[in-house]
Coordinates of C-alpha atoms and ligand atoms in Angstrom, one line a residue:
X1 CA 0.0 0.0 -0.2
X2 CA 0.9 3.6 -0.3
X3 CA 4.4 4.9 1.8
X4 CA 4.8 8.0 2.9
X5 CA 7.9 9.9 4.4
X6 CA 8.4 13.4 5.7
X7 CA 11.4 15.0 6.7
X8 CA 12.4 18.6 8.3
X9 CA 15.9 19.5 9.7
X10 CA 19.3 20.5 8.4
X11 CA 20.1 18.4 5.5
X12 CA 18.5 18.6 1.9
X13 CA 15.1 17.2 2.1
X14 CA 15.1 15.4 -1.3
X15 CA 17.6 13.1 -1.3
X16 CA 16.6 11.8 2.2
X17 CA 12.8 11.2 1.0
X18 CA 13.7 9.8 -2.3
X19 CA 15.9 7.4 0.0
X20 CA 13.0 7.1 2.5
X21 CA 10.9 6.2 -0.3
X22 CA 13.2 3.4 -1.8
X23 CA 12.8 1.7 1.4
X24 CA 9.2 1.7 1.1
X25 CA 9.1 0.7 -2.5
X26 CA 8.4 -3.1 -0.9
X27 CA 4.9 -2.1 0.0
X28 CA 4.0 -1.6 -3.8
X29 CA 3.6 1.4 -5.5
X30 CA 2.4 2.5 -9.1
X31 CA 3.4 6.6 -8.8
X32 CA 5.4 8.5 -6.5
X33 CA 6.0 12.4 -5.7
X34 CA 7.7 14.8 -3.6
X35 CA 7.0 17.9 -2.3
X36 CA 9.9 20.2 -0.9
X37 CA 10.2 23.5 0.4
X38 CA 12.9 26.0 0.8
X39 CA 12.9 28.2 3.9
X40 CA 9.2 30.8 3.1
X41 CA 9.4 29.6 -0.5
X42 CA 5.9 28.0 -1.8
X43 CA 6.2 24.0 -1.9
X44 CA 7.6 22.9 -5.1
X45 CA 5.6 19.7 -6.1
X46 CA 7.3 16.9 -8.7
X47 CA 5.2 13.7 -9.6
X48 CA 6.3 10.7 -11.9
X49 CA 4.1 7.4 -13.0
X50 CA 5.9 4.4 -12.8
X51 CA 9.0 3.2 -10.9
X52 CA 10.7 5.8 -8.5
X53 CA 13.4 5.7 -10.8
X54 CA 11.6 7.9 -13.1
X55 CA 11.5 10.5 -10.0
X56 CA 14.6 10.1 -9.1
X57 CA 16.1 11.0 -12.7
X58 CA 13.3 14.1 -12.9
X59 CA 14.8 15.5 -9.6
X60 CA 18.6 14.4 -10.5
X61 CA 18.5 12.7 -7.3
X62 CA 16.6 15.5 -5.6
X63 CA 18.8 18.3 -5.9
X64 CA 16.5 20.1 -8.4
X65 CA 14.3 20.5 -5.4
X66 CA 16.3 22.5 -2.9
X67 CA 14.9 22.9 0.6
X68 CA 15.5 21.4 4.1
X69 CA 11.6 20.5 4.6
X70 CA 9.4 18.2 2.5
X71 CA 7.2 15.0 2.1
X72 CA 7.3 12.4 -0.4
X73 CA 4.5 9.4 -1.3
X74 CA 4.9 6.3 -3.3
X75 CA 0.8 5.6 -4.6
X76 CA -0.6 2.2 -4.7
X77 CA -4.2 3.3 -6.5
X78 CA -7.5 2.9 -4.9
X79 CA -9.5 6.1 -6.0
X80 CA -8.6 7.1 -9.4
X81 CA -6.1 5.3 -11.9
X82 CA -2.5 5.6 -11.8
X83 CA -1.5 8.9 -13.4
X84 CA 0.4 11.9 -12.8
X85 CA -2.5 13.9 -12.0
X86 CA -3.7 11.2 -9.2
X87 CA -0.2 11.0 -7.8
X88 CA 0.6 12.7 -4.8
X89 CA 1.4 14.9 -3.4
X90 CA -2.0 16.4 -3.7
X91 CA -2.7 20.5 -2.9
X92 CA -5.6 22.5 -1.7
X93 CA -5.6 25.0 -4.6
X94 CA -5.9 24.1 -8.1
X95 CA -2.8 22.3 -9.7
X96 CA -1.3 22.4 -13.1
X97 CA -1.9 20.2 -15.6
X98 CA 1.4 18.1 -15.0
X99 CA 0.4 18.4 -11.3
X100 CA 4.4 19.4 -10.8
X101 CA 5.9 22.6 -10.1
X102 CA 6.0 25.6 -7.0
X103 CA 2.1 25.4 -5.6
X104 CA -0.2 28.5 -4.6
X105 CA -2.0 26.3 -2.2
X106 CA -2.1 27.0 1.9
X107 CA -2.2 22.9 2.3
X108 CA 0.1 20.4 0.6
X109 CA -0.1 16.6 1.4
X110 CA 0.4 12.8 1.0
X111 CA -2.0 10.4 2.2
X112 CA -1.9 6.4 2.7
X113 CA -5.7 4.9 3.5
X114 CA -8.9 5.3 1.7
X115 CA -11.7 8.0 2.8
X116 CA -14.8 6.1 2.9
X117 CA -17.1 9.3 2.6
X118 CA -15.2 11.5 0.1
X119 CA -18.1 11.6 -2.4
X120 CA -20.1 13.1 0.3
X121 CA -17.2 15.5 1.2
X122 CA -16.5 16.2 -2.2
X123 CA -19.6 17.6 -2.8
X124 CA -19.7 19.8 0.3
X125 CA -16.4 21.2 -1.0
X126 CA -17.5 21.8 -4.6
X127 CA -20.6 23.7 -3.0
X128 CA -18.0 25.9 -1.0
X129 CA -16.1 26.9 -4.5
X130 CA -13.3 24.1 -4.6
X131 CA -12.5 22.5 -7.7
X132 CA -10.7 19.1 -8.3
X133 CA -8.0 18.4 -10.8
X134 CA -7.7 14.4 -9.6
X135 CA -10.0 11.4 -8.9
X136 CA -8.5 10.7 -5.5
X137 CA -9.8 10.9 -2.1
X138 CA -6.7 12.5 -0.8
X139 CA -7.2 15.4 -2.5
X140 CA -10.5 15.6 -1.1
X141 CA -9.1 15.0 2.5
X142 CA -6.4 18.1 2.0
X143 CA -9.2 20.7 1.0
X144 CA -11.2 19.7 3.5
X145 CA -8.5 20.9 5.8
X146 CA -8.0 23.8 3.9
X147 CA -11.7 24.8 4.0
X148 CA -11.8 24.5 8.3
X149 CA -8.1 26.1 8.2
X150 CA -9.8 29.2 6.6
X151 CA -13.6 29.3 7.6
X152 CA -12.6 29.0 11.4
X153 CA -9.2 31.1 10.9
X154 CA -7.5 28.2 13.2
X155 CA -3.8 26.4 13.4
X156 CA -3.0 23.7 11.2
X157 CA -3.7 21.1 14.4
X158 CA -7.4 22.2 14.8
X159 CA -8.2 21.9 11.1
X160 CA -6.7 18.6 11.3
X161 CA -8.9 17.8 14.3
X162 CA -12.0 19.3 12.7
X163 CA -11.4 17.2 9.6
X164 CA -10.8 13.8 11.4
X165 CA -13.9 14.4 13.2
X166 CA -15.9 14.9 9.6
X167 CA -13.9 11.9 7.7
X168 CA -14.8 7.9 7.9
X169 CA -11.9 5.7 6.7
X170 CA -8.4 5.0 7.2
X171 CA -5.4 7.3 7.0
X172 CA -2.1 8.6 7.6
X173 CA -1.2 11.9 6.6
X174 CA 1.6 14.2 6.1
X175 CA 0.9 17.8 5.6
X176 CA 3.1 21.0 5.0
X177 CA 0.9 24.6 5.7
X178 CA 2.5 27.7 3.8
X179 CA 2.1 29.7 6.9
X180 CA 4.5 27.4 9.1
X181 CA 7.6 27.1 7.3
X182 CA 10.1 24.2 8.2
X183 CA 7.1 22.3 10.1
X184 CA 5.4 19.4 9.3
X185 CA 2.0 18.3 10.3
X186 CA 0.6 14.5 10.6
X187 CA -2.2 12.4 11.5
X188 CA -3.5 8.9 11.6
X189 CA -6.1 6.7 12.0
X190 CA -5.8 2.9 11.5
X191 CA -2.8 3.5 8.5
X192 CA 0.5 2.8 9.9
X193 CA 2.6 6.1 10.6
X194 CA 6.0 6.4 12.7
X195 CA 8.0 9.4 13.5
X196 CA 11.7 9.4 14.3
X197 CA 13.8 12.1 16.0
X198 CA 17.7 12.6 15.8
X199 CA 19.7 15.5 16.7
X200 CA 18.0 18.6 14.6
X201 CA 16.2 16.3 12.5
X202 CA 12.6 14.8 12.4
X203 CA 11.4 11.9 10.3
X204 CA 8.0 10.4 9.7
X205 CA 7.6 7.5 7.8
X206 CA 4.7 4.4 6.9
X207 CA 7.5 1.8 8.2
X208 CA 10.6 1.8 10.0
X209 CA 12.9 0.9 7.3
X210 CA 12.7 4.1 5.7
X211 CA 14.6 6.1 8.7
X212 CA 16.2 3.5 10.3
X213 CA 19.4 4.7 8.7
X214 CA 19.0 8.0 10.6
X215 CA 17.6 7.4 13.8
X216 CA 16.3 4.6 16.0
X217 CA 14.4 6.9 18.4
X218 CA 10.8 7.0 17.5
X219 CA 7.2 7.6 18.4
X220 CA 4.2 5.5 17.6
X221 CA 1.4 8.3 17.1
X222 CA -2.2 6.8 18.1
X223 CA -5.2 6.7 16.4
X224 CA -6.9 9.7 16.3
X225 CA -3.6 12.1 17.4
X226 CA -2.1 14.6 15.4
X227 CA 1.6 16.1 15.3
X228 CA 3.5 19.0 14.6
X229 CA 7.0 18.4 14.0
X230 CA 9.9 20.8 13.6
X231 CA 13.4 20.1 13.6
X232 CA 14.3 17.9 16.0
X233 CA 10.9 17.8 18.1
X234 CA 7.9 16.5 17.8
X235 CA 4.7 17.5 19.4
X236 CA 1.4 15.3 20.0
X237 CA -2.2 16.6 20.2
X238 CA -5.5 14.8 21.3
X239 CA -8.4 15.3 18.9
X240 CA -9.5 18.1 21.6
X241 CA -6.1 19.8 20.5
X242 CA -4.6 19.6 23.8
X243 CA -1.1 18.4 23.6
X244 CA -0.3 14.5 25.1
X245 CA 2.8 12.9 26.1
X246 CA 3.9 9.8 23.5
X247 CA 6.3 7.6 24.9
X248 CA 10.1 7.8 22.8
X249 CA 10.9 4.0 21.7
X250 CA 14.1 2.7 20.6
X251 CA 13.9 0.5 17.6
X252 CA 16.2 -2.4 17.9
X253 CA 16.2 -3.8 14.4
X254 CA 19.9 -2.7 12.7
X255 CA 19.9 -0.6 9.6
X256 CA 21.7 -3.6 7.7
X257 CA 18.6 -5.6 8.5
X258 CA 16.8 -3.8 5.7
X259 CA 19.7 -4.1 3.2
X260 CA 20.4 -6.4 0.8
X261 CA 23.6 -7.6 2.6
X262 CA 25.2 -9.1 -0.9
X263 CA 22.0 -10.9 -2.0
X264 CA 20.3 -10.5 -5.5
X265 CA 16.9 -10.0 -4.0
X266 CA 15.6 -9.7 -0.5
X267 CA 13.4 -12.8 -0.8
X268 CA 16.5 -14.8 -1.2
X269 CA 18.0 -13.0 1.7
X270 CA 15.2 -13.4 4.0
X271 CA 14.9 -17.1 3.1
X272 CA 18.2 -17.6 4.3
X273 CA 17.7 -15.8 7.4
X274 CA 15.2 -18.2 8.6
X275 CA 16.9 -20.1 10.9
X276 CA 18.0 -16.8 12.5
X277 CA 14.6 -15.5 12.9
X278 CA 13.0 -18.8 14.2
X279 CA 16.1 -19.0 17.0
X280 CA 15.6 -15.5 17.9
X281 CA 11.9 -16.0 18.0
X282 CA 12.5 -19.1 20.0
X283 CA 14.9 -18.1 23.0
X284 CA 12.5 -14.9 23.4
X285 CA 9.9 -17.3 24.6
X286 CA 12.3 -20.1 26.2
X287 CA 13.6 -19.2 29.2
X288 CA 15.4 -21.2 31.9
X289 CA 14.4 -24.4 29.8
X290 CA 10.7 -23.7 29.8
X291 CA 8.5 -22.0 27.5
X292 CA 7.3 -18.5 28.9
X293 CA 4.7 -16.9 27.3
X294 CA 4.2 -14.4 30.4
X295 CA 5.5 -11.4 28.3
X296 CA 2.0 -11.2 26.8
X297 CA 0.6 -10.6 29.7
X298 CA -1.1 -14.1 29.4
X299 CA -1.3 -16.1 32.7
X300 CA -1.8 -19.7 33.5
X301 CA -5.1 -18.8 34.5
X302 CA -6.1 -17.4 31.2
X303 CA -4.4 -20.3 29.2
X304 CA -6.1 -23.0 31.4
X305 CA -9.6 -21.3 30.7
X306 CA -9.3 -21.6 27.0
X307 CA -11.4 -23.8 25.9
X308 CA -11.3 -23.6 22.1
X309 CA -9.5 -20.7 19.8
X310 CA -10.1 -19.3 16.6
X311 CA -7.2 -18.0 14.4
X312 CA -7.9 -15.3 12.3
X313 CA -5.2 -13.8 9.7
X314 CA -5.1 -13.2 5.9
X315 CA -3.0 -14.8 3.3
X316 CA 0.2 -16.4 4.5
X317 CA -0.6 -15.5 8.1
X318 CA -3.9 -17.5 7.5
X319 CA -1.5 -20.6 6.4
X320 CA 0.3 -20.2 9.9
X321 CA -3.3 -20.9 11.3
X322 CA -4.0 -23.6 9.0
X323 CA -1.2 -25.4 10.3
X324 CA -1.4 -24.2 13.8
X325 CA -5.2 -26.1 13.6
X326 CA -3.7 -29.5 13.0
X327 CA -0.8 -28.9 15.7
X328 CA -3.4 -27.2 18.4
X329 CA -5.8 -29.8 18.1
X330 CA -3.6 -32.8 18.2
X331 CA -1.4 -31.6 21.4
X332 CA -3.9 -29.8 23.6
X333 CA -7.7 -31.5 22.1
X334 CA -8.9 -28.3 22.0
X335 CA -11.0 -27.2 19.2
X336 CA -9.7 -25.0 16.7
X337 CA -11.2 -22.6 14.0
X338 CA -9.2 -20.8 11.5
X339 CA -11.1 -17.8 9.9
X340 CA -10.1 -15.3 6.9
X341 CA -10.1 -12.0 8.7
X342 CA -12.1 -10.4 5.3
X343 CA -15.1 -13.0 6.2
X344 CA -14.8 -13.1 10.0
X345 CA -15.4 -9.4 10.0
X346 CA -18.6 -9.7 8.2
X347 CA -20.0 -12.5 9.7
X348 CA -21.5 -12.7 13.4
X349 CA -19.1 -15.5 14.4
X350 CA -20.4 -17.9 16.9
X351 CA -17.6 -18.0 19.9
X352 CA -18.6 -20.0 23.0
X353 CA -17.4 -18.9 26.3
X354 CA -13.7 -19.0 27.1
X355 CA -12.4 -18.6 23.5
X356 CA -9.4 -17.2 22.8
X357 CA -8.9 -15.1 19.3
X358 CA -5.5 -15.4 17.9
X359 CA -4.8 -12.8 15.1
X360 CA -1.8 -13.3 13.3
X361 CA -0.1 -10.4 11.1
X362 CA 3.5 -9.8 9.9
X363 CA 2.8 -5.9 9.6
X364 CA 0.2 -5.6 12.5
X365 CA -1.5 -3.0 10.2
X366 CA -3.3 -5.4 8.2
X367 CA -7.4 -3.8 7.6
X368 CA -9.1 -6.9 7.6
X369 CA -7.0 -8.3 10.2
X370 CA -7.7 -5.3 12.7
X371 CA -10.7 -5.3 12.1
X372 CA -11.5 -8.8 12.9
X373 CA -9.5 -8.2 16.5
X374 CA -11.9 -5.3 17.4
X375 CA -14.6 -7.4 15.9
X376 CA -13.6 -10.2 19.0
X377 CA -12.9 -7.7 21.3
X378 CA -16.1 -5.8 21.0
X379 CA -17.8 -9.3 21.7
X380 CA -16.0 -9.4 25.1
X381 CA -13.3 -12.0 23.9
X382 CA -9.9 -12.3 24.8
X383 CA -7.4 -11.6 22.1
X384 CA -4.1 -12.7 21.8
X385 CA -1.8 -10.9 18.8
X386 CA 1.3 -12.5 16.9
X387 CA 3.0 -9.8 15.4
X388 CA 6.3 -9.1 13.7
X389 CA 5.8 -4.9 13.9
X390 CA 6.4 -3.8 17.2
X391 CA 4.1 -0.9 18.2
X392 CA 1.8 -1.9 15.1
X393 CA -1.6 -0.8 15.3
X394 CA -2.8 -4.6 16.1
X395 CA -0.1 -5.1 18.6
X396 CA -1.6 -2.0 20.4
X397 CA -4.9 -2.9 20.4
X398 CA -4.8 -6.7 21.1
X399 CA -4.9 -7.5 24.8
X400 CA -2.0 -9.8 24.7
X401 CA 0.7 -9.6 22.3
X402 CA 3.7 -12.2 21.4
X403 CA 6.1 -10.6 19.1
X404 CA 8.1 -12.8 16.4
X405 CA 11.6 -12.0 16.1
X406 CA 11.9 -12.1 12.0
X407 CA 13.3 -8.6 11.9
X408 CA 12.4 -6.2 8.9
X409 CA 11.0 -8.1 6.1
X410 CA 10.9 -6.4 2.9
X411 CA 10.1 -8.7 0.3
X412 CA 6.4 -8.8 -0.4
X413 CA 6.5 -12.4 -0.6
X414 CA 6.9 -13.5 3.3
X415 CA 9.1 -16.1 4.3
X416 CA 10.9 -15.5 7.8
X417 CA 8.1 -13.8 9.3
X418 CA 6.0 -17.0 8.1
X419 CA 8.5 -18.9 9.8
X420 CA 8.9 -17.4 12.9
X421 CA 5.0 -16.9 13.4
X422 CA 4.9 -20.9 12.7
X423 CA 7.3 -21.6 15.7
X424 CA 5.4 -19.0 17.9
X425 CA 1.9 -20.8 17.2
X426 CA 3.9 -24.5 17.8
X427 CA 5.1 -23.1 21.0
X428 CA 1.7 -21.7 22.0
X429 CA 0.4 -25.2 21.2
X430 CA 2.9 -26.8 23.5
X431 CA 2.0 -24.2 26.1
X432 CA -1.6 -25.0 26.1
X433 CA -1.1 -28.6 26.3
X434 CA 0.9 -28.2 29.3
X435 CA -1.5 -26.1 31.1
X436 CA -4.1 -28.5 30.1
X437 CA -2.5 -31.5 31.3
X438 CA -2.0 -33.0 28.3
X439 CA 1.5 -33.8 28.7
X440 CA 3.6 -35.2 30.9
X441 CA 7.2 -33.4 31.6
X442 CA 8.7 -35.9 29.6
X443 CA 6.6 -35.0 26.4
X444 CA 6.8 -31.5 27.1
X445 CA 10.7 -31.7 27.2
X446 CA 10.3 -33.5 23.9
X447 CA 8.6 -31.0 22.0
X448 CA 10.6 -28.4 23.6
X449 CA 14.1 -30.0 22.3
X450 CA 12.1 -30.5 19.0
X451 CA 11.4 -26.8 18.7
X452 CA 15.0 -25.9 19.7
X453 CA 16.5 -28.3 16.6
X454 CA 14.6 -26.3 14.1
X455 CA 16.9 -23.8 13.2
X456 CA 19.3 -26.3 12.6
X457 CA 17.3 -28.5 10.4
X458 CA 16.2 -25.6 8.6
X459 CA 19.5 -24.5 7.9
X460 CA 20.2 -28.2 6.4
X461 CA 16.9 -27.6 4.3
X462 CA 18.7 -24.7 2.5
X463 CA 21.4 -26.7 1.5
X464 CA 19.0 -28.4 -1.4
X465 CA 19.2 -25.1 -3.1
X466 CA 21.3 -25.8 -6.3
X467 CA 18.6 -28.7 -7.4
X468 CA 15.8 -26.5 -6.5
X469 CA 17.3 -24.0 -8.7
X470 CA 17.8 -26.3 -11.5
X471 CA 14.5 -27.5 -11.5
X472 CA 12.7 -24.6 -11.2
X473 CA 14.5 -23.3 -14.3
X474 CA 13.2 -26.6 -16.2
X475 CA 9.5 -26.1 -15.1
X476 CA 9.6 -22.2 -15.6
X477 CA 7.4 -22.0 -18.4
X478 CA 4.6 -24.1 -16.6
X479 CA 1.3 -23.2 -17.1
X480 CA -0.5 -24.7 -13.9
X481 CA 1.2 -26.4 -10.9
X482 CA -0.9 -28.2 -8.2
X483 CA 0.3 -28.7 -4.3
X484 CA -1.0 -31.7 -3.0
X485 CA -1.1 -33.1 0.7
X486 CA -3.0 -34.4 3.6
X487 CA -3.4 -33.5 6.9
X488 CA -0.8 -30.9 8.1
X489 CA 0.8 -31.5 4.7
X490 CA -2.4 -29.7 3.2
X491 CA -1.7 -26.4 5.1
X492 CA 2.2 -26.3 3.7
X493 CA 0.8 -26.9 0.1
X494 CA -1.5 -23.7 0.4
X495 CA 1.8 -21.8 1.7
X496 CA 3.6 -23.7 -1.2
X497 CA 1.1 -22.5 -3.9
X498 CA 0.6 -18.8 -2.9
X499 CA 4.7 -18.6 -2.7
X500 CA 4.4 -19.8 -6.4
X501 CA 1.4 -17.7 -7.9
X502 CA 2.4 -14.5 -6.1
X503 CA 6.1 -14.3 -7.7
X504 CA 6.1 -16.6 -10.9
X505 CA 2.6 -15.7 -11.9
X506 CA 2.1 -19.2 -12.6
X507 CA -1.4 -20.6 -11.9
X508 CA -1.2 -23.0 -8.8
X509 CA -3.6 -24.5 -6.5
X510 CA -3.2 -26.2 -3.4
X511 CA -5.3 -29.1 -3.0
X512 CA -6.2 -31.7 -0.3
X513 CA -5.0 -34.5 -2.0
X514 CA -8.2 -36.5 -1.3
X515 CA -10.6 -34.0 -2.9
X516 CA -8.6 -34.2 -6.8
X517 CA -11.1 -36.7 -7.6
X518 CA -14.3 -34.5 -6.8
X519 CA -13.3 -32.5 -9.8
X520 CA -10.0 -30.8 -10.2
X521 CA -8.3 -34.1 -11.3
X522 CA -9.9 -33.2 -14.9
X523 CA -7.4 -30.5 -15.2
X524 CA -4.6 -32.5 -15.1
X525 CA -3.1 -32.7 -18.5
X526 CA 0.2 -34.3 -20.2
X527 CA 3.2 -32.7 -18.6
X528 CA 1.2 -30.7 -15.5
X529 CA 3.4 -30.4 -12.9
X530 CA 2.0 -31.9 -9.5
X531 CA 4.0 -31.7 -6.3
X532 CA 3.0 -34.3 -3.5
X533 CA 4.1 -32.8 0.1
X534 CA 4.7 -36.3 2.2
X535 CA 5.8 -35.6 5.2
X536 CA 3.1 -37.3 7.3
X537 CA 4.3 -40.6 7.9
X538 CA 0.8 -41.9 8.3
X539 CA -0.7 -40.1 5.3
X540 CA 2.0 -40.6 2.6
X541 CA 0.9 -43.8 1.2
X542 CA -2.4 -42.4 0.6
X543 CA -1.0 -39.1 -1.1
X544 CA 1.3 -41.0 -3.1
X545 CA -1.6 -42.8 -4.7
X546 CA -3.3 -39.7 -5.5
X547 CA 0.1 -38.7 -6.9
X548 CA -0.3 -42.1 -9.1
X549 CA -3.7 -40.9 -10.4
X550 CA -2.1 -37.6 -11.6
X551 CA 0.3 -39.4 -13.5
X552 CA -1.7 -41.6 -15.2
X553 CA -3.1 -38.4 -16.6
X554 CA 0.2 -37.3 -17.9
X555 CA 1.3 -35.4 -14.5
X556 CA 5.0 -34.5 -14.0
X557 CA 5.1 -35.3 -10.3
X558 CA 8.0 -33.8 -7.8
X559 CA 7.4 -35.0 -4.2
X560 CA 8.4 -33.4 -1.1
X561 CA 9.3 -35.5 1.9
X562 CA 11.7 -36.3 4.9
X563 CA 15.2 -38.2 4.4
X564 CA 14.5 -42.0 4.4
X565 CA 11.1 -42.0 2.7
X566 CA 12.9 -43.7 -0.2
X567 CA 9.5 -45.6 -1.8
X568 CA 8.4 -41.8 -2.7
X569 CA 10.9 -42.0 -5.8
X570 CA 9.2 -45.1 -7.0
X571 CA 6.3 -42.7 -8.1
X572 CA 7.6 -39.2 -8.2
X573 CA 10.1 -38.2 -11.1
X574 CA 12.1 -35.7 -8.9
X575 CA 12.1 -36.2 -4.8
X576 CA 13.5 -33.4 -2.8
X577 CA 14.1 -34.6 0.9
X578 CA 14.1 -32.3 3.9
X579 CA 15.5 -33.1 7.5
X580 CA 13.1 -35.0 9.7
X581 CA 11.3 -33.4 12.6
X582 CA 8.7 -34.1 15.1
X583 CA 5.9 -34.7 12.6
X584 CA 3.9 -31.8 14.2
X585 CA 6.6 -29.0 13.3
X586 CA 7.5 -30.4 9.6
X587 CA 5.8 -27.1 8.0
X588 CA 9.4 -25.5 9.3
X589 CA 11.4 -27.6 7.0
X590 CA 9.3 -28.3 4.3
X591 CA 8.0 -24.9 3.4
X592 CA 11.7 -24.1 2.8
X593 CA 12.4 -26.1 -0.9
X594 CA 8.8 -24.7 -1.7
X595 CA 9.8 -21.1 -1.0
X596 CA 13.4 -21.8 -3.1
X597 CA 11.4 -23.0 -6.0
X598 CA 8.9 -20.0 -6.0
X599 CA 12.1 -18.0 -6.0
X600 CA 14.2 -19.4 -8.9
X601 CA 11.2 -20.1 -10.8
X602 CA 10.6 -16.1 -10.7
X603 CA 14.4 -15.7 -11.2
X604 CA 14.3 -17.7 -14.1
X605 CA 11.5 -15.8 -15.9
X606 CA 12.8 -12.5 -15.1
X607 CA 10.3 -11.3 -12.9
X608 CA 10.3 -8.2 -10.0
X609 CA 10.9 -10.8 -7.4
X610 CA 10.6 -8.9 -4.3
X611 CA 7.8 -6.7 -5.7
X612 CA 5.3 -8.4 -7.9
X613 CA 2.7 -6.8 -9.8
X614 CA -0.5 -5.8 -8.3
X615 CA 0.9 -7.1 -4.9
X616 CA 1.4 -4.7 -1.6
X617 CA 3.6 -5.8 1.5
X618 CA 1.4 -4.3 3.7
X619 CA -2.4 -4.5 3.1
X620 CA -3.9 -1.8 5.0
X621 CA -7.1 -1.0 3.1
X622 CA -10.2 -3.7 2.4
Ligands
M6R1 O1 1.3 -8.5 7.4 P1 0.1 -9.5 7.0 O2 1.2 -10.8 7.9 O3 -1.0 -9.3 8.4 O4 -0.5 -9.5 5.9 C1 -1.3 -10.8 5.4 C2 -0.9 -11.2 4.1 O5 -1.1 -10.0 3.3 C3 0.8 -11.6 3.9 O6 0.9 -13.0 4.6 C4 0.8 -12.2 2.3 O7 -0.2 -13.0 2.0 C5 2.2 -12.4 2.2 N1 3.0 -11.4 1.9 C6 2.2 -13.7 1.0 O8 3.7 -13.7 0.6

């Protein structure tokens, strides 16, 4: 989704803004723009469609835009097609045809989010003499701020507050007012926004990597708060316009973690970082030889009282939930439902007494997951969030939070955050099983040891790279790929298939192997690639039979199984082995070859691996 940055300080703003935007490219975008002002002069706006490099070229790396204060934006179109006119920044006056140049306007701004009642507000503003040059909701919201600013002759914070009371939807807004040189103003509701401070400099951004090079001292501005930013200072205000204290937090991620570090793409770097992400996550919750989730605020009493779980998430995080369902039900004997957040939020989910709603999200900003969390909270059900980004909205609103320690994940296709979420859910399963009296001490130790062995097993699973690279190159032109498996292997298939389709643009489906005969097998043709995931001993024979049925109809078979299951080779044309682990935890090792397969397929096709078309890293709108 859109990325916003802002800077006011002692250095030229434009190069810092461009660099910040480049760190937010992973969020997905179709156009970009900057507004920079030099002292009292009018803000100068430059916009470009397409890649950020177009904007960098147009401004000679920012040199054509002098000034120490500015805002920048990468736009992911929601209202209005991708075009220069619709690109941000937007202005309260009437922009020139190209939308670029010095602007006479009193207010200039950038926005991430969606204003739901923008049409009604547009009509109101038209009625009051405003004219619109773009099809965006952002232009409406900026003109609305301008309208209140002038009508009531009030300061920026009061004008922003009046706007916040009037608009519905989500936003992170960064604004500059002509009468307030050297100052930035911002506000947020349900869209991410952080503010960083350093000596004589203040930054704002949608996400940490954009400012990490300059500062680790950040403020998380709260929902319905606004802020005034001056060089080296940030002042926060509530809806009444009263100044409020917001704590300063230190980011522990280091700047290198958000760089490629010699790898060709972020995705392959992040695939390799998985053992470390898993180890760090486990180390954060295994203390003195026991799993300890107390940092989340969950007490033993709460865990004991849980009689059923509802896991809610989107995309890959939902796949973590699907895998966790098998593990929790098997280890704890507790019923688990796994819900897509986008569906959950519009249902009247029947959650029994003593339910625990678990929301899984890397970004902690996914709009549907956030709405689902609020739905659960409003029904009075305790909520636990498993989140990677510290201070994100879901983390702040959930009753309890368990943080995964994957570090910044830049590639749109998640890998290390998925793996860190998976182990966090395994640990939750073991802890729940123990508190429910389902594990004796020996079994508890056994599972905990099995968890601690995972990083090393994942490391070994990464050693298979070259074979998978060769296989990916061979099948890069596939039209369809089917991933089949039973039980936990089906959950692994869901993630393997999503990885493949999102970055290779090859149509792929994950199917519960036993379901193929009920329709989908009619799609199998000569040469169709079918990948069987075969980690669950008791189910291997059955899935192999389903693979054989596909082979009989012309399919080419890849088998993915644990070392020692050599009989798979009798049916599969190509077999990949992974280190053996406890059956509950196979997802952690088996996903690695599937991530590598998707990665190398995308590379073979020459695609934009880290920023696949039409996708955004963090989906902050519905
Ligand atoms: O930030 P979240 O974990 O809430 O994101 C949820 C999904 O958008 C995400 O997992 C998505 O499916 C992945 N980027 C796919 O690789």
